[in-house]
PDB file of C-alpha atoms in Angstrom:
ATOM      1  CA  UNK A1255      61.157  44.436  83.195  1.00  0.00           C
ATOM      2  CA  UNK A1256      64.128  44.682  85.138  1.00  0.00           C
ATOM      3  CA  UNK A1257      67.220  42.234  83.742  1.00  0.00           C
ATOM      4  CA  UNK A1258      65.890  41.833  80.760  1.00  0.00           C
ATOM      5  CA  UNK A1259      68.873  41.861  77.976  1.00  0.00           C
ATOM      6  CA  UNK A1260      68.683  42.480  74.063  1.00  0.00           C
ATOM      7  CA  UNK A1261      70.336  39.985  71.548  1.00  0.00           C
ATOM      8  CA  UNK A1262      71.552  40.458  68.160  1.00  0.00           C
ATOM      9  CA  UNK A1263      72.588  37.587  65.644  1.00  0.00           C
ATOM     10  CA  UNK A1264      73.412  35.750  69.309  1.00  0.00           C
ATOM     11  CA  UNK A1265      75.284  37.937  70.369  1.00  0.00           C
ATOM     12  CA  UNK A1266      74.298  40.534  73.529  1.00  0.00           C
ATOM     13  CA  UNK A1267      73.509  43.596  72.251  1.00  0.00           C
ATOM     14  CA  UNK A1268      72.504  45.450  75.330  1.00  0.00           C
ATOM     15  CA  UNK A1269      71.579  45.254  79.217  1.00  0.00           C
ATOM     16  CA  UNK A1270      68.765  46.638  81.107  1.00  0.00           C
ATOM     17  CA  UNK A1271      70.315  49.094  83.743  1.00  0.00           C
ATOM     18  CA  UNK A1272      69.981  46.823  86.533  1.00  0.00           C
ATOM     19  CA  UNK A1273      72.021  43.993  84.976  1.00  0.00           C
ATOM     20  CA  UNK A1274      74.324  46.271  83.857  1.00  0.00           C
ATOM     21  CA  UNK A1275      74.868  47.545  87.161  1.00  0.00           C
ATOM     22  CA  UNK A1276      75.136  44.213  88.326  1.00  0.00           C
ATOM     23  CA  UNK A1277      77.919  43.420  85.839  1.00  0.00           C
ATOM     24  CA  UNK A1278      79.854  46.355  86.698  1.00  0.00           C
ATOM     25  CA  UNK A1279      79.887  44.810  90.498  1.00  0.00           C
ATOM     26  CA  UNK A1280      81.115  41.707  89.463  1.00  0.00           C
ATOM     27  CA  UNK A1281      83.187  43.263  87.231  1.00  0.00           C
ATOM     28  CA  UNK A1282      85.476  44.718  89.865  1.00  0.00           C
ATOM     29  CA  UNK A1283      84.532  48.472  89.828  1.00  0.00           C
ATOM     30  CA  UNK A1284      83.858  48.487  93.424  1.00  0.00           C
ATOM     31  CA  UNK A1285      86.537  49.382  95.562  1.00  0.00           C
ATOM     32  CA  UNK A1286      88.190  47.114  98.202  1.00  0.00           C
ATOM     33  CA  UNK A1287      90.815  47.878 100.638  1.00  0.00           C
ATOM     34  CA  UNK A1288      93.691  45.177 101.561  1.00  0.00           C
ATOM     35  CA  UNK A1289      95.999  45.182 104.217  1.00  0.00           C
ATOM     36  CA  UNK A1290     100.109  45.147 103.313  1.00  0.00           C
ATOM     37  CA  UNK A1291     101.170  41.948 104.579  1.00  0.00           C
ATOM     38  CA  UNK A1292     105.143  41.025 105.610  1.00  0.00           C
ATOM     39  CA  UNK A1293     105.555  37.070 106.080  1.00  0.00           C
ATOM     40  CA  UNK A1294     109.224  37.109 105.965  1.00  0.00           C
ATOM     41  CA  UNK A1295     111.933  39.160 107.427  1.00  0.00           C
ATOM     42  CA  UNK A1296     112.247  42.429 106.831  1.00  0.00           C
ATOM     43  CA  UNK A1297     115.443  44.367 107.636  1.00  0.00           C
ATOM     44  CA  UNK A1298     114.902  47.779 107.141  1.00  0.00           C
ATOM     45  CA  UNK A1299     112.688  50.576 108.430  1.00  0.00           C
ATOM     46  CA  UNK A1300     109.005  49.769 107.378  1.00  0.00           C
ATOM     47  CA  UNK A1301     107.036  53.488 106.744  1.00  0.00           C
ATOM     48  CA  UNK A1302     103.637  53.630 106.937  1.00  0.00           C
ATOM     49  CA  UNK A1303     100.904  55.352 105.088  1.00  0.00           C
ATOM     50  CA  UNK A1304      98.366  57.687 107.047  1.00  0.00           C
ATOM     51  CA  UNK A1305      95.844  55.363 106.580  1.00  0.00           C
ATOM     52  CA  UNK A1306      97.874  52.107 105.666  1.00  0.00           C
ATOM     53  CA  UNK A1307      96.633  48.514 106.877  1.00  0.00           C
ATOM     54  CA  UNK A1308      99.797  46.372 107.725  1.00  0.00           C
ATOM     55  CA  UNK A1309      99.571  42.725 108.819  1.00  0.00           C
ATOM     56  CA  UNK A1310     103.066  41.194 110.295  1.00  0.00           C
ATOM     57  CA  UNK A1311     102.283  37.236 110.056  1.00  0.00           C
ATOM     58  CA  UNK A1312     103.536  34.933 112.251  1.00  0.00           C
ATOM     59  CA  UNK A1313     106.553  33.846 110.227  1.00  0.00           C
ATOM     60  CA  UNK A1314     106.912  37.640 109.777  1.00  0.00           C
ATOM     61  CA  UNK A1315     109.121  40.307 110.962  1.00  0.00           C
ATOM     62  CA  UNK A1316     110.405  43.850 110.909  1.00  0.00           C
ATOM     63  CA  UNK A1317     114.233  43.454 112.931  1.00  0.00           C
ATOM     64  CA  UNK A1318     116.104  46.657 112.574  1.00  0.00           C
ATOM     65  CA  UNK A1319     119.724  45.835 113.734  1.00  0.00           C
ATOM     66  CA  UNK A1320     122.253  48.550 114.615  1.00  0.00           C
ATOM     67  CA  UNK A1321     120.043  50.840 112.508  1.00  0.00           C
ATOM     68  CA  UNK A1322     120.489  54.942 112.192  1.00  0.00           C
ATOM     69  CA  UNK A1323     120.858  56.509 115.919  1.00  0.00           C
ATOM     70  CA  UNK A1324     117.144  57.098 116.801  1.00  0.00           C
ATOM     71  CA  UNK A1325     115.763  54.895 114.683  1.00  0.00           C
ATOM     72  CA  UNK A1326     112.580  52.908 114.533  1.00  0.00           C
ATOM     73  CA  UNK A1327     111.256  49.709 113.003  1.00  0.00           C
ATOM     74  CA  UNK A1328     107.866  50.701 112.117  1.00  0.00           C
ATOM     75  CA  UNK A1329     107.556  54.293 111.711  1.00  0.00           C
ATOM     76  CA  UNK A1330     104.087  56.786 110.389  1.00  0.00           C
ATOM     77  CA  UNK A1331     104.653  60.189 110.017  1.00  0.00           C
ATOM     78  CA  UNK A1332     101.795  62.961 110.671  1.00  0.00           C
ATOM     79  CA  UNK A1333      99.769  60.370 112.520  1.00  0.00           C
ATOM     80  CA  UNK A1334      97.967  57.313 111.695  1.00  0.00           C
ATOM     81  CA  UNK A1335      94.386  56.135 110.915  1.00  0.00           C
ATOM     82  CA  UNK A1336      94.986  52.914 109.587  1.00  0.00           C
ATOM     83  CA  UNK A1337      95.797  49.429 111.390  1.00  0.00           C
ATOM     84  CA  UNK A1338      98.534  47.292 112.341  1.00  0.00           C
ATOM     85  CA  UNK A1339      98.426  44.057 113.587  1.00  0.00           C
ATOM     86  CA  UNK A1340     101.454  41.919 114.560  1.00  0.00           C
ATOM     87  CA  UNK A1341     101.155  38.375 114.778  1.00  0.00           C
ATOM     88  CA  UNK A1342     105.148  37.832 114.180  1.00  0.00           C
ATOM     89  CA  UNK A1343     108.116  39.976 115.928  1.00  0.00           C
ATOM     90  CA  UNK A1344     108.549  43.717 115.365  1.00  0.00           C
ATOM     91  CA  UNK A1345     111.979  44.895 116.946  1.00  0.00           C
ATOM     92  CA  UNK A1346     114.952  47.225 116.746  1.00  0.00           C
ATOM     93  CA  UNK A1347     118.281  46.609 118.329  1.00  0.00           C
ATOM     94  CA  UNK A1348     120.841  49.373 118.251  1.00  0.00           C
ATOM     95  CA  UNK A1349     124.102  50.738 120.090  1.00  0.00           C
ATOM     96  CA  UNK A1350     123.665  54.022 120.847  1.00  0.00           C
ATOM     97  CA  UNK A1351     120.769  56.426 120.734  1.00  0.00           C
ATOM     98  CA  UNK A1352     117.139  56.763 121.588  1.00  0.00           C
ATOM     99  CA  UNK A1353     114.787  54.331 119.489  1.00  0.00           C
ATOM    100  CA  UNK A1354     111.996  52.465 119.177  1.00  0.00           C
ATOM    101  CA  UNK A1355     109.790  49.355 117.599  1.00  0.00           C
ATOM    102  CA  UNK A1356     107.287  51.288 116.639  1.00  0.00           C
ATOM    103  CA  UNK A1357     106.480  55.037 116.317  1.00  0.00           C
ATOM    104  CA  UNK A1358     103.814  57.390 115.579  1.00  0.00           C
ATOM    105  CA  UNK A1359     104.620  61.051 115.343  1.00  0.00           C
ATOM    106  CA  UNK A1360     101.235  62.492 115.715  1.00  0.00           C
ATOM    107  CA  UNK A1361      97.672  61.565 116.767  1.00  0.00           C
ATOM    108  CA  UNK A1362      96.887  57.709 116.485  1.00  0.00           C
ATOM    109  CA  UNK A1363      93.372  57.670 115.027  1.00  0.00           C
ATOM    110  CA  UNK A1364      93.654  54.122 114.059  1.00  0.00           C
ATOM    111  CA  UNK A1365      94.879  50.333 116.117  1.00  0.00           C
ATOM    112  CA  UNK A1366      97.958  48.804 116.698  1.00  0.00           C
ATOM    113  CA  UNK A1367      97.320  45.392 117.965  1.00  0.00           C
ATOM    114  CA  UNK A1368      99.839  43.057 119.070  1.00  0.00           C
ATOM    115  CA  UNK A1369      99.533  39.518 119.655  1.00  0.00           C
ATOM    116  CA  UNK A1370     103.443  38.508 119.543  1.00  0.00           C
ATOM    117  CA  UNK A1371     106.757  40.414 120.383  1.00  0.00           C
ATOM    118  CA  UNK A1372     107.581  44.140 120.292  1.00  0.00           C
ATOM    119  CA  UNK A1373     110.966  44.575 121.442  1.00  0.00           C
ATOM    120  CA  UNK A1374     113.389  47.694 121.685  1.00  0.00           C
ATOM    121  CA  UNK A1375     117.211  47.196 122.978  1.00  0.00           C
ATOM    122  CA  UNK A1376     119.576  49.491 123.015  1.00  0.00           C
ATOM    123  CA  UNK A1377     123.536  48.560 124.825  1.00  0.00           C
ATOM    124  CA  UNK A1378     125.496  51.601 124.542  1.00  0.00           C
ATOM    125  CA  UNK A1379     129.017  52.956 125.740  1.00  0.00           C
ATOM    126  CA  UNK A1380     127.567  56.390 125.233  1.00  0.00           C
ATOM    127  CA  UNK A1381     126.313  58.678 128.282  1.00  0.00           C
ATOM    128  CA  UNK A1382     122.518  58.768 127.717  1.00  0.00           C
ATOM    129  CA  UNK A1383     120.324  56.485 125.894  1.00  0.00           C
ATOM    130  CA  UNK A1384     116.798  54.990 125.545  1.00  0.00           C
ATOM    131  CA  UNK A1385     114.395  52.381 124.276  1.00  0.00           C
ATOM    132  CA  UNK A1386     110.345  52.359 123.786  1.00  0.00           C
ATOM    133  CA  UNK A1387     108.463  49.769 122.735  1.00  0.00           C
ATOM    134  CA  UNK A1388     105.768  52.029 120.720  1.00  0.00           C
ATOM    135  CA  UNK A1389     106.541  55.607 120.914  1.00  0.00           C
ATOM    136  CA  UNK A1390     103.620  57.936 120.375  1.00  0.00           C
ATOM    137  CA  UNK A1391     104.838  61.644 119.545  1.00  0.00           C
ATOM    138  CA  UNK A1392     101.369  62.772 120.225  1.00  0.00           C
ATOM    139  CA  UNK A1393      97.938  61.553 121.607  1.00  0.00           C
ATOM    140  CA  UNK A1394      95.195  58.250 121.335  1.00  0.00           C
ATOM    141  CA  UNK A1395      92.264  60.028 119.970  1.00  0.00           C
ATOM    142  CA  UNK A1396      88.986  59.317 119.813  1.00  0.00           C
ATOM    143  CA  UNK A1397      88.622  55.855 118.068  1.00  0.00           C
ATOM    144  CA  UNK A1398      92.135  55.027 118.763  1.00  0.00           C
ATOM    145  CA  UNK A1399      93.512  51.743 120.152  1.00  0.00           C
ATOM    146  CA  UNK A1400      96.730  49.636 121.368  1.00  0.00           C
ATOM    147  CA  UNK A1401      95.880  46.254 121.983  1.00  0.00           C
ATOM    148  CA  UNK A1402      98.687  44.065 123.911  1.00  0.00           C
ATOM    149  CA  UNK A1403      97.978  40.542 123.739  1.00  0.00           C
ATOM    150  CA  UNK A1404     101.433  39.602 123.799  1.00  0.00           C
ATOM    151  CA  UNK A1405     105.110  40.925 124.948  1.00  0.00           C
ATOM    152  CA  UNK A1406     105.912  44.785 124.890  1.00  0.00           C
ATOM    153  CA  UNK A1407     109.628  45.218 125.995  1.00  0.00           C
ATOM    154  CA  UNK A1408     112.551  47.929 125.903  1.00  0.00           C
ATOM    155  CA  UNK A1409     115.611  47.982 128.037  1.00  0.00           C
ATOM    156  CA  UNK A1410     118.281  50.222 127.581  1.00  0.00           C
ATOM    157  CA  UNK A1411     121.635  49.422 129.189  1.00  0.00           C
ATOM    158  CA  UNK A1412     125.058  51.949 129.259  1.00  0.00           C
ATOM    159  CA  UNK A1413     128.201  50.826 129.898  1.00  0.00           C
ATOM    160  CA  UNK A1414     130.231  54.267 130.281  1.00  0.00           C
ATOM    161  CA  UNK A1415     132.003  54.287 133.806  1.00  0.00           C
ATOM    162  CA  UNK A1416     133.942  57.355 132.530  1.00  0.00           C
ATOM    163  CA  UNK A1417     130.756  59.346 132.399  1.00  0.00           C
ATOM    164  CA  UNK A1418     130.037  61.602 135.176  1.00  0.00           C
ATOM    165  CA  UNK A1419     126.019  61.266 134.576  1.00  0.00           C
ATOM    166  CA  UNK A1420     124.788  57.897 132.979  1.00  0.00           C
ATOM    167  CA  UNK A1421     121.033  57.967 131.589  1.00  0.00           C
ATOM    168  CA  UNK A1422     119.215  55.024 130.716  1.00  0.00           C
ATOM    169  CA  UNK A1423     115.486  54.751 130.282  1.00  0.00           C
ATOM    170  CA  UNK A1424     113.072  52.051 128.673  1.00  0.00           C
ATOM    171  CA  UNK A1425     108.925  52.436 128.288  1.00  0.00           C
ATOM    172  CA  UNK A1426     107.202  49.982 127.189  1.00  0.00           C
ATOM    173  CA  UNK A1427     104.393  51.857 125.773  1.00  0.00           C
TER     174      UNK A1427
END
């Protein structure tokens, strides 16, 4: 008995609950999840959600350039369970400060997988800078994943021969 449907004057009148069920499938009341996707450049500081899927495409890219002092390209605040996957370039250039490609500040829960460039620079004049790749404020936690299949980098440089202590430091991860 199951599917059977009710006509009146040729029109449908009514379903049988399991065709109606079915209808409200194909109708779209499920839910789906779909990843944010960036195919093109993209200039300014990306945030992510807590549980955000982000896909950088090949032709793609997040290139912060003489951003804020301590800035970041990609940044999630109070941790992240979602996923990001770089196929393109994900990098921040700056001249003064301690920054980063990517950062986390809290517990990743979720994968960052990269399969292109990550790339933090920073040339100062200044006394004491720094560059990191991806930056996690916190800890990897069960379930938790960074995935290098391609080119992590950060070099910090300091051109200050009037300073009495001159700091540089670069992580890649």
């Amino acid at each position: 008995r199951g599917g059977r449907m009710t006509k009146l004057k040729g029109r449908v009148a009514s379903y049988a609950p399991s065709v109606g069920l079915a209808l409200a499938v194909a109708a779209g009341l499920g839910t789906a999840t779909f990843a944010d996707v960036i195919s093109g450049p993209e200039t300014s500081m990306y945030y992510l959600d807590f549980d955000e899927d982000l896909e950088i495409t090949n032709s793609g890219s997040v290139l912060v350039i003489d951003g804020p002092i301590d800035g970041t390209s990609i940044y999630a605040d109070g941790g992240f369970e979602g996923s990001v996957t770089n196929e393109g370039t994900v990098g921040n250039w700056a001249s003064d400060g301690f920054i980063s490609a990517i950062e986390i500040d809290g517990d990743l829960l979720g994968a960052i997988t990269n399969n292109d460039d990550i790339v933090a620079d920073v040339d100062s004049t200044n006394d004491a800078v720094g560059a990191v790749g991806i930056f996690l404020d916190s800890d990897v936690e069960t379930g938790g994943v960074i995935a290098n299949n391609g080119d992590i980098s950060a070099t910090s440089y300091v051109d200050g021969s009037s300073f009495a202590d001159l700091y540089a430091e670069a992580i890649g991860v």
